[in-house]
Amino acid sequence: MHNAFILPEEWSSSAMELRGDEARHLISSVRAKVGDAVVLFDGKGRSAACRITGTEGRGKGLAVTCEVESVLPERKPSTKLTLIQALPKGNRMDVLVEKVTELGAWEVVPVRTDRVEKQPGAKGYGGQVERWERVALSAAKQCGSPWLPAIRPVQSLDEGLDAARKADLIIVGVLDSKARPLADVLDEYGRRAESVAVVTGPEGDLTPQEIERVLEAGAKPVSFGGLVLRVETAAIYAASVLKNHFRWDDWSR
């Protein structure tokens, strides 16, 4: 069954109309047609099983009407994961955003740190954030998730830590042989948390001074294993372990 995104403010329990990129993608790329079933979701946990009942216009003016057959149970992650992510090299952030979206992340906060090499393009970081939002949307549609993580503007590490401080549990991955394994820290913490923040550094890790600031914000230093993981792998690993530990796919809790 096809999945398509509709803005939360355009949500309805009876009939909805897709326009713009979503309408064109559904008809031109996916090749959906009148009579086909489609699931519409608003990225905030709401979704509905619908039927395409009509199309009007062409190109940028295309509109697709969908009749709601049943509103599905609202679903959100039971634990909100905020990923405070130092910008990696190249396009690795694309892979990172795609995978943590599939894993049910609540929000991604890209941050600049001393060892970040990624520079803004012609549009500044805003153009990259727009691309990551598109990556997240595509991942949500592919995996059937009704939840779309918020991709925050690129900001400083200290600004990102302001978001982390709101979480029940804050962890930071560090390249330190004395750091405790992530699983041990989670077992000690327990199985219930409304919100968790994970701070992941860039290539070469956070500087000692930055790690100190993260710890002052209340973070627990953890190890992601004995190997040096790439930035995107470290973030995906942390999200996977946290998802399994807190079981935030148990939507009914």
mmCIF file of C-alpha atoms in Angstrom:
data_model
loop_
_atom_site.group_PDB
_atom_site.id
_atom_site.type_symbol
_atom_site.label_atom_id
_atom_site.label_comp_id
_atom_site.label_asym_id
_atom_site.label_seq_id
_atom_site.Cartn_x
_atom_site.Cartn_y
_atom_site.Cartn_z
ATOM 1 C CA MET A 1 0.000 0.000 0.000
ATOM 2 C CA HIS A 2 1.246 3.494 -0.837
ATOM 3 C CA ASN A 3 2.094 6.014 1.897
ATOM 4 C CA ALA A 4 1.752 9.760 1.451
ATOM 5 C CA PHE A 5 2.318 12.741 3.716
ATOM 6 C CA ILE A 6 -0.211 15.470 4.419
ATOM 7 C CA LEU A 7 0.435 18.570 6.491
ATOM 8 C CA PRO A 8 -1.031 18.384 10.016
ATOM 9 C CA GLU A 9 -3.123 21.509 9.412
ATOM 10 C CA GLU A 10 -4.744 19.840 6.382
ATOM 11 C CA TRP A 11 -5.726 16.689 8.280
ATOM 12 C CA SER A 12 -9.378 15.561 8.131
ATOM 13 C CA SER A 13 -11.254 12.459 9.251
ATOM 14 C CA SER A 14 -13.470 12.414 6.136
ATOM 15 C CA ALA A 15 -11.631 13.486 2.977
ATOM 16 C CA MET A 16 -8.209 14.979 2.294
ATOM 17 C CA GLU A 17 -6.592 16.548 -0.739
ATOM 18 C CA LEU A 18 -2.946 16.108 -1.668
ATOM 19 C CA ARG A 19 -1.206 18.846 -3.635
ATOM 20 C CA GLY A 20 2.332 19.771 -4.623
ATOM 21 C CA ASP A 21 5.181 17.288 -4.439
ATOM 22 C CA GLU A 22 3.183 14.607 -2.619
ATOM 23 C CA ALA A 23 0.432 14.599 -5.249
ATOM 24 C CA ARG A 24 2.919 14.490 -8.127
ATOM 25 C CA HIS A 25 4.981 11.750 -6.497
ATOM 26 C CA LEU A 26 1.926 9.616 -5.804
ATOM 27 C CA ILE A 27 0.550 9.844 -9.351
ATOM 28 C CA SER A 28 3.660 10.298 -11.510
ATOM 29 C CA SER A 29 6.328 8.320 -9.636
ATOM 30 C CA VAL A 30 4.389 5.689 -7.712
ATOM 31 C CA ARG A 31 1.841 5.398 -10.575
ATOM 32 C CA ALA A 32 -1.126 5.317 -8.208
ATOM 33 C CA LYS A 33 -4.516 5.800 -9.813
ATOM 34 C CA VAL A 34 -8.150 6.397 -8.903
ATOM 35 C CA GLY A 35 -9.437 3.481 -6.836
ATOM 36 C CA ASP A 36 -6.067 2.630 -5.287
ATOM 37 C CA ALA A 37 -5.623 2.401 -1.535
ATOM 38 C CA VAL A 38 -3.253 4.837 0.181
ATOM 39 C CA VAL A 39 -2.289 5.570 3.765
ATOM 40 C CA LEU A 40 -2.036 9.265 4.600
ATOM 41 C CA PHE A 41 -0.028 10.353 7.641
ATOM 42 C CA ASP A 42 0.687 13.742 9.152
ATOM 43 C CA GLY A 43 4.079 13.016 10.733
ATOM 44 C CA LYS A 44 2.621 13.638 14.198
ATOM 45 C CA GLY A 45 1.338 10.115 14.817
ATOM 46 C CA ARG A 46 -1.958 10.294 12.918
ATOM 47 C CA SER A 47 -2.647 8.084 9.902
ATOM 48 C CA ALA A 48 -5.666 6.970 7.926
ATOM 49 C CA ALA A 49 -6.459 4.270 5.372
ATOM 50 C CA CYS A 50 -7.852 6.072 2.336
ATOM 51 C CA ARG A 51 -8.986 5.506 -1.235
ATOM 52 C CA ILE A 52 -8.034 7.759 -4.157
ATOM 53 C CA THR A 53 -11.311 9.066 -5.559
ATOM 54 C CA GLY A 54 -10.202 11.697 -8.043
ATOM 55 C CA THR A 55 -7.448 13.776 -9.594
ATOM 56 C CA GLU A 56 -7.579 17.271 -11.008
ATOM 57 C CA GLY A 57 -5.051 19.403 -12.868
ATOM 58 C CA ARG A 58 -1.549 18.599 -13.994
ATOM 59 C CA GLY A 59 2.042 19.342 -13.032
ATOM 60 C CA LYS A 60 2.364 21.785 -10.150
ATOM 61 C CA GLY A 61 -1.403 22.240 -10.110
ATOM 62 C CA LEU A 62 -2.184 18.544 -9.634
ATOM 63 C CA ALA A 63 -4.587 17.733 -6.787
ATOM 64 C CA VAL A 64 -5.468 14.238 -5.561
ATOM 65 C CA THR A 65 -8.640 13.648 -3.537
ATOM 66 C CA CYS A 66 -8.567 10.836 -0.976
ATOM 67 C CA GLU A 67 -11.621 9.568 0.890
ATOM 68 C CA VAL A 68 -10.928 8.314 4.411
ATOM 69 C CA GLU A 69 -12.081 4.729 4.950
ATOM 70 C CA SER A 70 -10.750 4.340 8.501
ATOM 71 C CA VAL A 71 -8.699 6.433 10.896
ATOM 72 C CA LEU A 72 -5.906 4.282 12.298
ATOM 73 C CA PRO A 73 -4.891 4.321 15.991
ATOM 74 C CA GLU A 74 -2.653 7.290 16.759
ATOM 75 C CA ARG A 75 0.957 6.222 17.344
ATOM 76 C CA LYS A 76 3.983 8.031 18.753
ATOM 77 C CA PRO A 77 7.236 6.710 20.199
ATOM 78 C CA SER A 78 6.754 6.070 23.915
ATOM 79 C CA THR A 79 10.283 7.401 24.521
ATOM 80 C CA LYS A 80 11.331 10.617 22.782
ATOM 81 C CA LEU A 81 14.865 10.369 21.388
ATOM 82 C CA THR A 82 16.692 13.645 20.750
ATOM 83 C CA LEU A 83 19.907 13.165 18.774
ATOM 84 C CA ILE A 84 22.434 15.982 19.251
ATOM 85 C CA GLN A 85 24.637 15.269 16.261
ATOM 86 C CA ALA A 86 27.915 16.946 15.308
ATOM 87 C CA LEU A 87 27.946 17.474 11.554
ATOM 88 C CA PRO A 88 29.842 14.675 9.764
ATOM 89 C CA LYS A 89 31.809 14.918 6.545
ATOM 90 C CA GLY A 90 30.228 14.677 3.114
ATOM 91 C CA ASN A 91 26.709 13.301 2.818
ATOM 92 C CA ARG A 92 26.895 10.979 5.810
ATOM 93 C CA MET A 93 24.250 13.038 7.570
ATOM 94 C CA ASP A 94 21.785 11.897 4.889
ATOM 95 C CA VAL A 95 22.307 8.248 5.831
ATOM 96 C CA LEU A 96 22.171 9.093 9.518
ATOM 97 C CA VAL A 97 18.860 10.974 9.217
ATOM 98 C CA GLU A 98 17.344 8.226 7.079
ATOM 99 C CA LYS A 99 18.183 5.467 9.545
ATOM 100 C CA VAL A 100 17.254 7.244 12.784
ATOM 101 C CA THR A 101 13.927 8.175 11.175
ATOM 102 C CA GLU A 102 13.288 4.482 10.539
ATOM 103 C CA LEU A 103 14.230 3.804 14.166
ATOM 104 C CA GLY A 104 11.682 6.304 15.487
ATOM 105 C CA ALA A 105 13.774 9.313 16.550
ATOM 106 C CA TRP A 106 11.829 12.267 17.933
ATOM 107 C CA GLU A 107 14.160 15.026 16.752
ATOM 108 C CA VAL A 108 17.618 15.559 15.278
ATOM 109 C CA VAL A 109 19.673 18.579 16.345
ATOM 110 C CA PRO A 110 22.691 19.141 14.034
ATOM 111 C CA VAL A 111 25.484 21.011 15.821
ATOM 112 C CA ARG A 112 28.794 22.645 14.958
ATOM 113 C CA THR A 113 31.754 21.571 17.076
ATOM 114 C CA ASP A 114 35.461 22.415 16.994
ATOM 115 C CA ARG A 115 36.362 19.449 14.778
ATOM 116 C CA VAL A 116 33.453 19.745 12.342
ATOM 117 C CA GLU A 117 34.705 20.189 8.775
ATOM 118 C CA LYS A 118 31.344 20.391 7.002
ATOM 119 C CA GLN A 119 30.783 23.836 5.488
ATOM 120 C CA PRO A 120 27.443 25.326 4.410
ATOM 121 C CA GLY A 121 26.548 25.363 0.725
ATOM 122 C CA ALA A 122 25.371 28.325 -1.332
ATOM 123 C CA LYS A 123 22.112 28.513 0.672
ATOM 124 C CA GLY A 124 23.907 28.182 3.982
ATOM 125 C CA TYR A 125 23.023 25.381 6.336
ATOM 126 C CA GLY A 126 19.337 26.049 5.672
ATOM 127 C CA GLY A 127 19.544 24.303 2.313
ATOM 128 C CA GLN A 128 21.086 21.243 3.936
ATOM 129 C CA VAL A 129 18.402 21.149 6.633
ATOM 130 C CA GLU A 130 15.759 21.201 3.891
ATOM 131 C CA ARG A 131 17.453 18.222 2.243
ATOM 132 C CA TRP A 132 17.567 16.307 5.540
ATOM 133 C CA GLU A 133 13.862 17.007 6.003
ATOM 134 C CA ARG A 134 13.214 15.469 2.588
ATOM 135 C CA VAL A 135 15.382 12.470 3.501
ATOM 136 C CA ALA A 136 13.406 11.984 6.730
ATOM 137 C CA LEU A 137 10.086 12.215 4.885
ATOM 138 C CA SER A 138 11.169 9.659 2.293
ATOM 139 C CA ALA A 139 12.343 7.291 5.053
ATOM 140 C CA ALA A 140 9.076 7.630 6.971
ATOM 141 C CA LYS A 141 7.041 6.837 3.855
ATOM 142 C CA GLN A 142 9.250 3.863 2.987
ATOM 143 C CA CYS A 143 9.027 2.240 6.427
ATOM 144 C CA GLY A 144 5.405 3.156 7.118
ATOM 145 C CA SER A 145 6.114 5.252 10.212
ATOM 146 C CA PRO A 146 3.407 7.792 11.120
ATOM 147 C CA TRP A 147 6.000 9.819 13.028
ATOM 148 C CA LEU A 148 8.347 12.304 11.351
ATOM 149 C CA PRO A 149 11.280 13.568 13.425
ATOM 150 C CA ALA A 150 11.854 17.298 13.659
ATOM 151 C CA ILE A 151 15.108 18.339 11.980
ATOM 152 C CA ARG A 152 16.302 21.412 13.850
ATOM 153 C CA PRO A 153 18.430 24.223 12.374
ATOM 154 C CA VAL A 154 22.194 23.793 12.575
ATOM 155 C CA GLN A 155 23.350 25.375 15.841
ATOM 156 C CA SER A 156 26.241 25.522 18.274
ATOM 157 C CA LEU A 157 26.976 22.683 20.670
ATOM 158 C CA ASP A 158 25.920 24.835 23.633
ATOM 159 C CA GLU A 159 22.580 25.583 21.944
ATOM 160 C CA GLY A 160 22.109 21.882 21.291
ATOM 161 C CA LEU A 161 22.794 21.116 24.936
ATOM 162 C CA ASP A 162 19.867 23.358 25.877
ATOM 163 C CA ALA A 163 17.614 20.790 24.156
ATOM 164 C CA ALA A 164 19.472 17.908 25.819
ATOM 165 C CA ARG A 165 18.935 19.300 29.319
ATOM 166 C CA LYS A 166 15.182 18.779 28.950
ATOM 167 C CA ALA A 167 15.609 14.999 28.670
ATOM 168 C CA ASP A 168 15.236 12.507 31.509
ATOM 169 C CA LEU A 169 18.504 10.832 30.500
ATOM 170 C CA ILE A 170 21.470 12.301 28.612
ATOM 171 C CA ILE A 171 24.312 10.185 27.261
ATOM 172 C CA VAL A 172 27.375 11.071 25.242
ATOM 173 C CA GLY A 173 29.480 8.625 23.260
ATOM 174 C CA VAL A 174 33.192 9.052 23.976
ATOM 175 C CA LEU A 175 36.388 7.391 22.762
ATOM 176 C CA ASP A 176 37.647 6.597 26.253
ATOM 177 C CA SER A 177 38.613 3.099 27.365
ATOM 178 C CA LYS A 178 37.402 3.932 30.879
ATOM 179 C CA ALA A 179 33.862 4.816 29.744
ATOM 180 C CA ARG A 180 31.168 2.330 30.757
ATOM 181 C CA PRO A 181 29.346 0.333 28.037
ATOM 182 C CA LEU A 182 26.055 1.886 26.937
ATOM 183 C CA ALA A 183 24.119 -1.276 27.855
ATOM 184 C CA ASP A 184 25.439 -1.191 31.445
ATOM 185 C CA VAL A 185 24.413 2.441 31.920
ATOM 186 C CA LEU A 186 20.932 1.710 30.560
ATOM 187 C CA ASP A 187 20.469 -1.366 32.748
ATOM 188 C CA GLU A 188 21.356 0.722 35.776
ATOM 189 C CA TYR A 189 18.953 3.488 34.715
ATOM 190 C CA GLY A 190 15.911 1.256 34.189
ATOM 191 C CA ARG A 191 13.358 0.586 31.479
ATOM 192 C CA ARG A 192 11.184 3.698 31.566
ATOM 193 C CA ALA A 193 12.042 7.161 30.302
ATOM 194 C CA GLU A 194 9.841 9.727 28.605
ATOM 195 C CA SER A 195 12.816 11.344 26.872
ATOM 196 C CA VAL A 196 16.456 10.525 26.133
ATOM 197 C CA ALA A 197 19.141 12.699 24.540
ATOM 198 C CA VAL A 198 22.221 11.299 22.816
ATOM 199 C CA VAL A 199 25.227 13.480 22.006
ATOM 200 C CA THR A 200 27.463 12.136 19.235
ATOM 201 C CA GLY A 201 30.660 13.851 18.157
ATOM 202 C CA PRO A 202 32.260 14.380 14.734
ATOM 203 C CA GLU A 203 35.175 12.548 13.156
ATOM 204 C CA GLY A 204 37.938 12.596 15.772
ATOM 205 C CA ASP A 205 35.407 12.916 18.604
ATOM 206 C CA LEU A 206 34.528 15.964 20.667
ATOM 207 C CA THR A 207 37.439 17.868 22.171
ATOM 208 C CA PRO A 208 38.173 17.331 25.881
ATOM 209 C CA GLN A 209 36.797 20.808 26.576
ATOM 210 C CA GLU A 210 33.556 20.020 24.704
ATOM 211 C CA ILE A 211 33.169 16.698 26.508
ATOM 212 C CA GLU A 212 33.529 18.554 29.805
ATOM 213 C CA ARG A 213 30.724 20.951 28.811
ATOM 214 C CA VAL A 214 28.490 18.028 27.835
ATOM 215 C CA LEU A 215 29.164 16.316 31.169
ATOM 216 C CA GLU A 216 28.383 19.566 32.993
ATOM 217 C CA ALA A 217 25.001 19.485 31.245
ATOM 218 C CA GLY A 218 24.300 16.204 33.016
ATOM 219 C CA ALA A 219 25.360 13.656 30.411
ATOM 220 C CA LYS A 220 26.665 10.207 31.270
ATOM 221 C CA PRO A 221 29.762 9.228 29.233
ATOM 222 C CA VAL A 222 29.366 5.853 27.532
ATOM 223 C CA SER A 223 31.281 3.583 25.185
ATOM 224 C CA PHE A 224 29.749 2.269 21.965
ATOM 225 C CA GLY A 225 32.170 -0.682 21.943
ATOM 226 C CA GLY A 226 35.822 -1.404 21.424
ATOM 227 C CA LEU A 227 35.935 -0.328 17.776
ATOM 228 C CA VAL A 228 36.061 3.226 16.431
ATOM 229 C CA LEU A 229 32.726 3.671 14.646
ATOM 230 C CA ARG A 230 32.011 6.128 11.870
ATOM 231 C CA VAL A 231 29.846 9.055 12.925
ATOM 232 C CA GLU A 232 26.688 7.769 11.263
ATOM 233 C CA THR A 233 27.267 4.232 12.548
ATOM 234 C CA ALA A 234 27.651 5.485 16.119
ATOM 235 C CA ALA A 235 24.358 7.381 15.945
ATOM 236 C CA ILE A 236 22.496 4.438 14.389
ATOM 237 C CA TYR A 237 23.983 2.062 16.971
ATOM 238 C CA ALA A 238 22.927 4.291 19.858
ATOM 239 C CA ALA A 239 19.401 4.729 18.482
ATOM 240 C CA SER A 240 19.048 0.971 17.946
ATOM 241 C CA VAL A 241 20.208 0.055 21.456
ATOM 242 C CA LEU A 242 17.959 2.703 23.032
ATOM 243 C CA LYS A 243 14.979 1.589 20.965
ATOM 244 C CA ASN A 244 15.458 -1.993 22.082
ATOM 245 C CA HIS A 245 16.016 -1.037 25.733
ATOM 246 C CA PHE A 246 13.072 1.335 26.108
ATOM 247 C CA ARG A 247 10.875 -0.551 23.614
ATOM 248 C CA TRP A 248 9.424 2.578 22.079
ATOM 249 C CA ASP A 249 7.936 0.514 19.256
ATOM 250 C CA ASP A 250 5.437 -0.703 21.860
ATOM 251 C CA TRP A 251 3.029 1.986 20.669
ATOM 252 C CA SER A 252 0.203 0.773 22.910
ATOM 253 C CA ARG A 253 1.931 1.572 26.211
#
